[in-house]
């Protein structure tokens, strides 16, 4: 069985996050994308402090599909420098792991 990988990314709106999530799932790069609306991001960008509302995407994929998913996410993402953070997963419920693997194949 392949390993599950989590990819995190913030997007400027729920609509844009939904659009990208659907593409990633339709293309079988992601098994599931959870969208967490209205997170608040405070960060430094181009010499100024920004304070924005964004949507957080929590993307589940396999380690085998991770690189293709990241490449596609960056292609679709509207930000000049998109946040794309990959987290390995140490332990996964076996039936869920099988579902992720099947969904990404």
Short mmCIF file of C-alpha atoms in Angstrom, two decimals:
data_model
loop_
_atom_site.label_atom_id
_atom_site.label_comp_id
_atom_site.label_asym_id
_atom_site.label_seq_id
_atom_site.Cartn_x
_atom_site.Cartn_y
_atom_site.Cartn_z
CA UNK A 1 0.00 0.00 0.00
CA UNK A 2 1.26 3.53 -0.77
CA UNK A 3 1.80 6.19 1.85
CA UNK A 4 -0.70 9.00 2.37
CA UNK A 5 0.62 12.55 2.09
CA UNK A 6 -1.10 15.76 3.19
CA UNK A 7 -0.59 18.95 1.18
CA UNK A 8 -1.63 22.30 2.63
CA UNK A 9 -2.29 25.43 0.60
CA UNK A 10 -4.04 28.74 1.20
CA UNK A 11 -6.20 30.31 -1.48
CA UNK A 12 -7.73 33.78 -1.82
CA UNK A 13 -11.39 32.71 -1.83
CA UNK A 14 -13.73 29.80 -1.29
CA UNK A 15 -14.69 29.89 -4.98
CA UNK A 16 -11.08 29.61 -6.18
CA UNK A 17 -10.36 26.90 -3.60
CA UNK A 18 -13.42 24.93 -4.77
CA UNK A 19 -12.40 25.27 -8.40
CA UNK A 20 -8.88 23.98 -7.75
CA UNK A 21 -10.06 21.21 -5.41
CA UNK A 22 -12.46 19.89 -8.06
CA UNK A 23 -9.69 19.80 -10.69
CA UNK A 24 -7.31 17.94 -8.36
CA UNK A 25 -9.95 15.33 -7.49
CA UNK A 26 -11.23 15.02 -11.09
CA UNK A 27 -7.66 14.44 -12.31
CA UNK A 28 -7.16 11.81 -9.58
CA UNK A 29 -4.26 13.74 -8.09
CA UNK A 30 -6.13 14.03 -4.79
CA UNK A 31 -8.50 11.64 -3.08
CA UNK A 32 -10.09 14.42 -1.05
CA UNK A 33 -9.68 18.14 -0.44
CA UNK A 34 -11.07 19.65 2.76
CA UNK A 35 -11.71 23.40 2.50
CA UNK A 36 -11.56 25.44 5.68
CA UNK A 37 -13.15 28.83 4.95
CA UNK A 38 -12.23 32.17 6.39
CA UNK A 39 -8.89 31.58 8.00
CA UNK A 40 -7.01 34.76 8.81
CA UNK A 41 -3.46 35.03 7.50
CA UNK A 42 -1.05 37.67 8.75
CA UNK A 43 2.22 37.71 6.85
CA UNK A 44 4.96 39.87 5.38
CA UNK A 45 4.77 40.36 1.61
CA UNK A 46 6.79 42.80 -0.50
CA UNK A 47 7.97 44.74 2.55
CA UNK A 48 4.56 45.23 4.16
CA UNK A 49 2.48 43.33 6.70
CA UNK A 50 -0.65 41.86 5.12
CA UNK A 51 -3.77 40.73 6.96
CA UNK A 52 -6.08 38.72 4.71
CA UNK A 53 -8.94 36.24 4.85
CA UNK A 54 -8.15 33.06 2.91
CA UNK A 55 -9.40 29.50 2.50
CA UNK A 56 -7.18 26.64 3.64
CA UNK A 57 -7.06 23.53 1.45
CA UNK A 58 -6.12 20.27 3.17
CA UNK A 59 -5.35 17.89 0.34
CA UNK A 60 -4.99 14.11 0.73
CA UNK A 61 -2.97 12.21 -1.86
CA UNK A 62 -0.46 9.39 -2.14
CA UNK A 63 3.29 9.83 -1.92
CA UNK A 64 3.46 8.55 -5.51
CA UNK A 65 1.10 11.31 -6.79
CA UNK A 66 2.55 14.11 -4.61
CA UNK A 67 4.94 15.63 -7.16
CA UNK A 68 2.30 15.71 -9.92
CA UNK A 69 -0.24 17.18 -7.51
CA UNK A 70 2.15 19.92 -6.38
CA UNK A 71 3.04 20.79 -9.98
CA UNK A 72 -0.63 21.02 -10.96
CA UNK A 73 -1.55 22.99 -7.84
CA UNK A 74 1.12 25.57 -8.60
CA UNK A 75 -0.09 25.81 -12.22
CA UNK A 76 -3.67 26.46 -11.08
CA UNK A 77 -2.87 28.71 -8.11
CA UNK A 78 -3.47 32.45 -8.56
CA UNK A 79 -0.72 33.61 -6.17
CA UNK A 80 2.71 34.64 -7.39
CA UNK A 81 4.22 32.53 -4.59
CA UNK A 82 1.64 29.94 -3.51
CA UNK A 83 1.88 28.25 -0.15
CA UNK A 84 2.40 24.53 -0.79
CA UNK A 85 3.44 22.53 2.27
CA UNK A 86 3.72 18.75 2.16
CA UNK A 87 3.39 16.72 5.35
CA UNK A 88 4.15 13.02 5.60
CA UNK A 89 1.67 10.91 7.57
CA UNK A 90 3.00 8.39 10.08
CA UNK A 91 -0.09 6.27 10.60
CA UNK A 92 -3.30 5.87 8.61
CA UNK A 93 -6.38 3.73 9.22
CA UNK A 94 -5.95 0.87 6.71
CA UNK A 95 -9.39 1.18 5.03
CA UNK A 96 -8.86 4.94 4.58
CA UNK A 97 -5.41 4.32 3.13
CA UNK A 98 -6.89 1.86 0.65
CA UNK A 99 -9.56 4.40 -0.34
CA UNK A 100 -6.96 7.15 -0.89
CA UNK A 101 -4.83 4.79 -2.98
CA UNK A 102 -7.82 3.74 -5.08
CA UNK A 103 -9.02 7.33 -5.54
CA UNK A 104 -5.60 8.48 -6.77
CA UNK A 105 -5.01 5.62 -9.20
#
